[in-house]
PDB file of C-alpha atoms in Angstrom:
ATOM      1  CA  MET A   1     -18.398   1.897   6.625  1.00 47.00           C
ATOM      2  CA  MET A   2     -15.817   4.077   4.451  1.00 51.00           C
ATOM      3  CA  ILE A   3     -15.563   7.446   3.586  1.00 47.00           C
ATOM      4  CA  LEU A   4     -14.405   8.271   0.157  1.00 51.00           C
ATOM      5  CA  LYS A   5     -12.780  11.224  -1.729  1.00 51.00           C
ATOM      6  CA  GLU A   6     -15.867  11.561  -4.199  1.00 42.00           C
ATOM      7  CA  LYS A   7     -14.393  13.624  -6.874  1.00 41.00           C
ATOM      8  CA  ILE A   8     -11.314  11.125  -7.305  1.00 44.00           C
ATOM      9  CA  VAL A   9     -13.756   8.158  -7.178  1.00 44.00           C
ATOM     10  CA  MET A  10     -15.539   9.208 -10.166  1.00 38.00           C
ATOM     11  CA  SER A  11     -12.351   9.833 -12.077  1.00 44.00           C
ATOM     12  CA  SER A  12     -11.334   6.311 -10.830  1.00 42.00           C
ATOM     13  CA  ARG A  13     -13.856   4.673 -13.264  1.00 45.00           C
ATOM     14  CA  GLN A  14     -11.568   4.963 -15.958  1.00 49.00           C
ATOM     15  CA  LYS A  15      -9.630   1.804 -17.190  1.00 52.00           C
ATOM     16  CA  PHE A  16      -6.647   1.127 -14.925  1.00 61.00           C
ATOM     17  CA  LYS A  17      -4.170  -1.613 -14.992  1.00 83.00           C
ATOM     18  CA  THR A  18      -3.369  -1.545 -11.527  1.00 91.00           C
ATOM     19  CA  ALA A  19      -5.161  -0.326  -8.304  1.00 95.00           C
ATOM     20  CA  HIS A  20      -2.352   0.618  -6.015  1.00 97.00           C
ATOM     21  CA  VAL A  21      -3.442   0.557  -2.309  1.00 97.00           C
ATOM     22  CA  ILE A  22      -1.476   2.320   0.256  1.00 98.00           C
ATOM     23  CA  LEU A  23      -1.844   1.145   3.924  1.00 97.00           C
ATOM     24  CA  ALA A  24      -1.678   4.004   6.124  1.00 97.00           C
ATOM     25  CA  ALA A  25      -4.278   3.386   9.019  1.00 96.00           C
ATOM     26  CA  GLY A  26      -2.054   2.197  11.876  1.00 94.00           C
ATOM     27  CA  SER A  27      -1.622   4.301  15.396  1.00 93.00           C
ATOM     28  CA  SER A  28       1.933   4.516  15.266  1.00 90.00           C
ATOM     29  CA  SER A  29       2.221   3.279  18.831  1.00 88.00           C
ATOM     30  CA  ARG A  30       5.527   2.312  18.735  1.00 87.00           C
ATOM     31  CA  MET A  31       6.675   5.470  17.209  1.00 90.00           C
ATOM     32  CA  GLY A  32       4.855   7.930  19.569  1.00 85.00           C
ATOM     33  CA  THR A  33       3.992  10.249  16.960  1.00 92.00           C
ATOM     34  CA  PRO A  34       1.915   9.489  13.556  1.00 95.00           C
ATOM     35  CA  LYS A  35       4.507   8.056  11.260  1.00 95.00           C
ATOM     36  CA  GLN A  36       2.607   9.080   8.159  1.00 97.00           C
ATOM     37  CA  LEU A  37       3.617  12.592   8.935  1.00 97.00           C
ATOM     38  CA  LEU A  38       7.221  12.242   9.714  1.00 96.00           C
ATOM     39  CA  SER A  39       9.395  14.096   7.269  1.00 95.00           C
ATOM     40  CA  TRP A  40      11.013  12.726   4.171  1.00 95.00           C
ATOM     41  CA  ASN A  41      12.253  14.105   0.882  1.00 92.00           C
ATOM     42  CA  GLY A  42      10.834  17.206   1.462  1.00 94.00           C
ATOM     43  CA  THR A  43       7.214  16.003   2.318  1.00 97.00           C
ATOM     44  CA  THR A  44       6.233  13.529   4.677  1.00 97.00           C
ATOM     45  CA  LEU A  45       6.516   9.232   4.654  1.00 97.00           C
ATOM     46  CA  LEU A  46       2.941   9.077   3.515  1.00 98.00           C
ATOM     47  CA  GLY A  47       3.072  12.109   0.919  1.00 98.00           C
ATOM     48  CA  HIS A  48       6.377  10.367  -0.539  1.00 97.00           C
ATOM     49  CA  ALA A  49       4.494   6.986  -0.825  1.00 98.00           C
ATOM     50  CA  ILE A  50       1.681   8.808  -2.686  1.00 98.00           C
ATOM     51  CA  GLN A  51       4.091  10.566  -4.900  1.00 97.00           C
ATOM     52  CA  GLU A  52       6.144   7.204  -5.907  1.00 97.00           C
ATOM     53  CA  ALA A  53       2.503   5.660  -6.582  1.00 97.00           C
ATOM     54  CA  LEU A  54       1.464   8.374  -8.747  1.00 96.00           C
ATOM     55  CA  ARG A  55       4.569   8.063 -10.864  1.00 96.00           C
ATOM     56  CA  VAL A  56       3.364   4.634 -11.912  1.00 95.00           C
ATOM     57  CA  ASN A  57       1.471   4.521 -15.475  1.00 89.00           C
ATOM     58  CA  LYS A  58      -2.019   3.164 -15.630  1.00 84.00           C
ATOM     59  CA  SER A  59      -2.718   3.072 -11.832  1.00 88.00           C
ATOM     60  CA  SER A  60      -5.124   4.412  -9.384  1.00 92.00           C
ATOM     61  CA  VAL A  61      -4.036   5.315  -6.174  1.00 96.00           C
ATOM     62  CA  PHE A  62      -6.003   4.434  -2.801  1.00 96.00           C
ATOM     63  CA  VAL A  63      -4.680   5.597   0.444  1.00 98.00           C
ATOM     64  CA  ILE A  64      -6.331   3.745   3.459  1.00 97.00           C
ATOM     65  CA  LEU A  65      -6.387   5.953   6.629  1.00 97.00           C
ATOM     66  CA  GLY A  66      -7.681   5.024  10.167  1.00 97.00           C
ATOM     67  CA  ALA A  67      -6.113   6.397  13.389  1.00 96.00           C
ATOM     68  CA  HIS A  68      -5.695  10.002  13.187  1.00 96.00           C
ATOM     69  CA  HIS A  69      -7.760  10.142  10.085  1.00 96.00           C
ATOM     70  CA  ASP A  70      -8.558  13.900  10.323  1.00 96.00           C
ATOM     71  CA  LEU A  71      -4.902  14.996  10.959  1.00 97.00           C
ATOM     72  CA  ILE A  72      -3.712  12.946   8.140  1.00 97.00           C
ATOM     73  CA  TYR A  73      -6.488  13.777   5.522  1.00 97.00           C
ATOM     74  CA  GLU A  74      -5.497  17.335   5.931  1.00 96.00           C
ATOM     75  CA  GLN A  75      -2.065  16.794   4.736  1.00 96.00           C
ATOM     76  CA  ILE A  76      -2.550  14.429   1.852  1.00 97.00           C
ATOM     77  CA  HIS A  77      -6.319  15.342   0.283  1.00 95.00           C
ATOM     78  CA  HIS A  78      -4.545  17.469  -2.279  1.00 95.00           C
ATOM     79  CA  PHE A  79      -3.396  14.601  -3.956  1.00 96.00           C
ATOM     80  CA  PRO A  80      -5.181  12.706  -6.797  1.00 95.00           C
ATOM     81  CA  VAL A  81      -5.704   9.831  -5.144  1.00 96.00           C
ATOM     82  CA  THR A  82      -9.251   7.968  -3.456  1.00 95.00           C
ATOM     83  CA  ILE A  83      -8.991   8.451   0.215  1.00 96.00           C
ATOM     84  CA  ILE A  84     -10.788   5.550   2.246  1.00 96.00           C
ATOM     85  CA  LYS A  85     -11.429   5.579   5.816  1.00 96.00           C
ATOM     86  CA  ASN A  86     -11.364   2.392   7.740  1.00 95.00           C
ATOM     87  CA  PRO A  87     -13.227   2.662  11.193  1.00 93.00           C
ATOM     88  CA  GLY A  88     -12.042  -0.964  11.874  1.00 92.00           C
ATOM     89  CA  TRP A  89      -8.347  -0.191  11.657  1.00 93.00           C
ATOM     90  CA  LYS A  90      -7.785  -1.320  15.343  1.00 92.00           C
ATOM     91  CA  ILE A  91      -8.514  -4.746  14.267  1.00 90.00           C
ATOM     92  CA  GLY A  92      -5.212  -4.956  12.241  1.00 89.00           C
ATOM     93  CA  MET A  93      -3.931  -4.476   8.691  1.00 91.00           C
ATOM     94  CA  GLY A  94      -6.298  -7.155   7.326  1.00 92.00           C
ATOM     95  CA  SER A  95      -9.133  -4.964   7.932  1.00 93.00           C
ATOM     96  CA  SER A  96      -7.745  -2.394   5.819  1.00 95.00           C
ATOM     97  CA  ILE A  97      -6.969  -4.559   2.966  1.00 95.00           C
ATOM     98  CA  GLN A  98     -10.591  -5.766   2.787  1.00 94.00           C
ATOM     99  CA  VAL A  99     -12.071  -2.150   3.029  1.00 94.00           C
ATOM    100  CA  ALA A 100      -9.922  -1.474  -0.142  1.00 95.00           C
ATOM    101  CA  ILE A 101     -10.894  -4.694  -1.938  1.00 94.00           C
ATOM    102  CA  GLN A 102     -14.315  -3.821  -1.205  1.00 92.00           C
ATOM    103  CA  THR A 103     -14.353  -0.683  -2.346  1.00 93.00           C
ATOM    104  CA  ILE A 104     -12.673  -1.405  -5.612  1.00 92.00           C
ATOM    105  CA  MET A 105     -15.261  -4.083  -6.098  1.00 89.00           C
ATOM    106  CA  GLN A 106     -18.044  -1.678  -5.578  1.00 88.00           C
ATOM    107  CA  LEU A 107     -16.751   0.738  -7.885  1.00 86.00           C
ATOM    108  CA  LYS A 108     -16.253  -1.733 -10.579  1.00 80.00           C
ATOM    109  CA  LEU A 109     -12.957  -0.435 -11.261  1.00 78.00           C
ATOM    110  CA  THR A 110     -11.528  -1.903 -14.479  1.00 79.00           C
ATOM    111  CA  CYS A 111      -8.179  -3.112 -13.411  1.00 87.00           C
ATOM    112  CA  SER A 112      -6.217  -6.738 -13.450  1.00 89.00           C
ATOM    113  CA  ALA A 113      -4.668  -6.607  -9.919  1.00 93.00           C
ATOM    114  CA  VAL A 114      -4.185  -4.925  -6.866  1.00 96.00           C
ATOM    115  CA  LEU A 115      -0.657  -3.631  -5.686  1.00 97.00           C
ATOM    116  CA  VAL A 116      -0.691  -3.547  -1.690  1.00 97.00           C
ATOM    117  CA  SER A 117       2.220  -1.277  -0.341  1.00 97.00           C
ATOM    118  CA  LEU A 118       3.051   0.077   2.844  1.00 96.00           C
ATOM    119  CA  VAL A 119       3.577   3.597   4.352  1.00 97.00           C
ATOM    120  CA  ASP A 120       6.368   3.026   6.290  1.00 94.00           C
ATOM    121  CA  GLN A 121       8.996   1.557   3.376  1.00 96.00           C
ATOM    122  CA  PRO A 122      10.129   4.869   2.117  1.00 95.00           C
ATOM    123  CA  LEU A 123      13.058   3.283   0.206  1.00 95.00           C
ATOM    124  CA  ILE A 124      10.673   1.442  -2.140  1.00 96.00           C
ATOM    125  CA  ASP A 125      10.142   3.548  -5.053  1.00 96.00           C
ATOM    126  CA  ARG A 126       8.367   3.804  -8.436  1.00 96.00           C
ATOM    127  CA  THR A 127      11.231   1.419 -10.135  1.00 96.00           C
ATOM    128  CA  HIS A 128      10.157  -1.350  -7.719  1.00 97.00           C
ATOM    129  CA  PHE A 129       6.644  -0.955  -8.437  1.00 97.00           C
ATOM    130  CA  GLU A 130       7.306  -1.246 -12.076  1.00 96.00           C
ATOM    131  CA  ASN A 131       9.575  -4.248 -11.537  1.00 96.00           C
ATOM    132  CA  LEU A 132       6.388  -5.968  -9.662  1.00 96.00           C
ATOM    133  CA  ILE A 133       4.271  -4.940 -12.473  1.00 95.00           C
ATOM    134  CA  SER A 134       6.545  -6.120 -15.199  1.00 94.00           C
ATOM    135  CA  VAL A 135       6.764  -9.859 -13.510  1.00 95.00           C
ATOM    136  CA  PHE A 136       2.879  -9.722 -13.001  1.00 94.00           C
ATOM    137  CA  ASP A 137       2.101  -9.111 -16.659  1.00 92.00           C
ATOM    138  CA  LYS A 138       4.196 -12.456 -17.764  1.00 92.00           C
ATOM    139  CA  ASN A 139       2.625 -14.324 -14.902  1.00 88.00           C
ATOM    140  CA  ALA A 140      -1.119 -12.702 -14.797  1.00 82.00           C
ATOM    141  CA  LYS A 141      -2.694 -15.095 -12.486  1.00 84.00           C
ATOM    142  CA  CYS A 142       0.351 -15.145  -9.734  1.00 89.00           C
ATOM    143  CA  ILE A 143       0.866 -13.332  -6.684  1.00 96.00           C
ATOM    144  CA  VAL A 144       4.222 -10.981  -7.060  1.00 97.00           C
ATOM    145  CA  ALA A 145       5.540 -10.191  -3.742  1.00 96.00           C
ATOM    146  CA  THR A 146       9.085  -8.692  -2.501  1.00 96.00           C
ATOM    147  CA  ASP A 147      11.702 -10.407  -1.031  1.00 94.00           C
ATOM    148  CA  LEU A 148      12.799  -8.630   2.218  1.00 90.00           C
ATOM    149  CA  GLY A 149      15.553 -10.698   2.964  1.00 85.00           C
ATOM    150  CA  ASN A 150      13.899 -12.045   6.211  1.00 83.00           C
ATOM    151  CA  ARG A 151      10.576 -12.769   4.288  1.00 87.00           C
ATOM    152  CA  ILE A 152       8.402 -12.684   1.698  1.00 91.00           C
ATOM    153  CA  GLY A 153       5.769  -9.642   1.777  1.00 92.00           C
ATOM    154  CA  ALA A 154       4.698  -6.209   0.760  1.00 94.00           C
ATOM    155  CA  PRO A 155       4.637  -4.514  -1.599  1.00 96.00           C
ATOM    156  CA  ALA A 156       2.821  -7.435  -3.445  1.00 96.00           C
ATOM    157  CA  ILE A 157       0.408  -7.655  -6.362  1.00 96.00           C
ATOM    158  CA  PHE A 158      -2.591  -9.477  -6.424  1.00 96.00           C
ATOM    159  CA  SER A 159      -4.779 -10.597  -9.531  1.00 94.00           C
ATOM    160  CA  THR A 160      -8.636 -10.123  -9.368  1.00 92.00           C
ATOM    161  CA  HIS A 161      -8.348 -14.182  -8.776  1.00 93.00           C
ATOM    162  CA  TYR A 162      -7.598 -13.315  -4.960  1.00 94.00           C
ATOM    163  CA  PHE A 163      -9.977 -10.305  -4.652  1.00 93.00           C
ATOM    164  CA  ASP A 164     -12.823 -12.644  -2.777  1.00 92.00           C
ATOM    165  CA  GLU A 165     -10.261 -13.686  -0.238  1.00 92.00           C
ATOM    166  CA  LEU A 166      -8.520 -10.268   0.159  1.00 93.00           C
ATOM    167  CA  SER A 167     -11.870  -8.578   0.618  1.00 91.00           C
ATOM    168  CA  ASN A 168     -12.921 -11.282   3.515  1.00 88.00           C
ATOM    169  CA  LEU A 169      -9.679 -10.536   5.759  1.00 86.00           C
ATOM    170  CA  THR A 170     -10.584  -9.351   8.988  1.00 75.00           C
ATOM    171  CA  SER A 171      -7.223  -9.576  11.416  1.00 73.00           C
ATOM    172  CA  ASP A 172      -3.894  -8.612  11.780  1.00 69.00           C
ATOM    173  CA  TYR A 173      -2.629 -11.258   9.379  1.00 72.00           C
ATOM    174  CA  GLY A 174      -2.841  -8.936   6.305  1.00 76.00           C
ATOM    175  CA  ALA A 175      -1.829  -9.954   2.921  1.00 81.00           C
ATOM    176  CA  ARG A 176       0.862 -11.996   4.408  1.00 84.00           C
ATOM    177  CA  TYR A 177      -1.786 -14.933   4.768  1.00 85.00           C
ATOM    178  CA  ILE A 178      -2.667 -15.033   1.497  1.00 91.00           C
ATOM    179  CA  ILE A 179       0.968 -15.120   0.502  1.00 91.00           C
ATOM    180  CA  GLU A 180       1.620 -17.954   2.514  1.00 89.00           C
ATOM    181  CA  LYS A 181      -1.370 -20.098   1.754  1.00 91.00           C
ATOM    182  CA  TYR A 182      -0.424 -19.766  -2.165  1.00 91.00           C
ATOM    183  CA  HIS A 183       3.462 -19.777  -1.631  1.00 88.00           C
ATOM    184  CA  ASN A 184       3.602 -22.206  -4.461  1.00 88.00           C
ATOM    185  CA  GLU A 185       1.993 -19.419  -6.855  1.00 87.00           C
ATOM    186  CA  ILE A 186       4.448 -16.426  -5.753  1.00 94.00           C
ATOM    187  CA  LYS A 187       6.876 -14.961  -8.238  1.00 95.00           C
ATOM    188  CA  ILE A 188       9.520 -12.795  -6.220  1.00 95.00           C
ATOM    189  CA  VAL A 189      11.085  -9.510  -6.886  1.00 96.00           C
ATOM    190  CA  SER A 190      13.902  -8.619  -4.875  1.00 94.00           C
ATOM    191  CA  GLY A 191      13.540  -5.764  -2.384  1.00 89.00           C
ATOM    192  CA  PHE A 192      16.484  -6.432  -0.612  1.00 78.00           C
ATOM    193  CA  HIS A 193      17.711  -3.065   1.263  1.00 82.00           C
ATOM    194  CA  LYS A 194      14.696  -1.247  -0.079  1.00 87.00           C
ATOM    195  CA  GLY A 195      12.255  -2.952   2.252  1.00 84.00           C
ATOM    196  CA  ILE A 196      13.272  -1.643   5.473  1.00 88.00           C
ATOM    197  CA  ASP A 197      10.224  -0.425   7.466  1.00 88.00           C
ATOM    198  CA  ILE A 198      10.072   2.218  10.224  1.00 91.00           C
ATOM    199  CA  ASP A 199       8.453   1.313  13.602  1.00 90.00           C
ATOM    200  CA  THR A 200      10.478   3.315  16.325  1.00 93.00           C
ATOM    201  CA  GLN A 201      11.986   6.869  16.270  1.00 93.00           C
ATOM    202  CA  GLN A 202      15.514   5.201  16.463  1.00 93.00           C
ATOM    203  CA  GLU A 203      14.705   3.633  13.191  1.00 93.00           C
ATOM    204  CA  TYR A 204      13.553   6.669  11.568  1.00 93.00           C
ATOM    205  CA  LEU A 205      16.559   8.624  12.742  1.00 94.00           C
ATOM    206  CA  ALA A 206      18.859   5.774  11.389  1.00 92.00           C
ATOM    207  CA  LEU A 207      17.207   5.765   8.195  1.00 92.00           C
ATOM    208  CA  VAL A 208      17.366   9.464   7.653  1.00 91.00           C
ATOM    209  CA  GLN A 209      20.931   9.480   8.537  1.00 87.00           C
ATOM    210  CA  GLY A 210      21.686   6.821   6.256  1.00 78.00           C
ATOM    211  CA  LYS A 211      20.101   8.581   3.169  1.00 70.00           C
ATOM    212  CA  ASN A 212      21.776  11.881   4.049  1.00 58.00           C
ATOM    213  CA  SER A 213      25.395  10.467   3.947  1.00 52.00           C
ATOM    214  CA  LEU A 214      24.976   9.254   0.726  1.00 44.00           C
TER     215      LEU A 214
END
């Protein structure tokens, strides 16, 4: 059901505070090319997402791949992360979360929560992840999600209390379904202006131009 980077899986059995799951399995159909490999800050969108995740203390990083697996794997296999292949990626984002949570549970990774983030939000950085974790530390059984302006969503942290439901996601609802279901139990961290995601070449070029003009 999944392919793991074995040498990283072994080291991931240490005690970690947060299992950070980066969702990067999509086909980038609207982009026309794998968005995971678009250039960003001297690396790629996925490389940047991994680097920011690795800067967070006591966090074990998992990357979920699907479409273009072999091509993307060659670009990221040197990072100290666990790479998981989701053969059911076409079903939607929920299937990638399912595979990630099932893997974490199988590994019996000692962690208090999973942080789910997306590969196509390049303005999200270590500071935002640490802000989410800081709020979670004070509300250990809650969901901590990002206020994206027009919606509440990822990056989001889910305590182990929600692992069973997350491990049973199968459709394109993704974590959004859990967030909507438990909206009364959610704590919010502002991500306005940082949570911009990239789906098209136009959006990517506009973000690059905006970054370069700063």
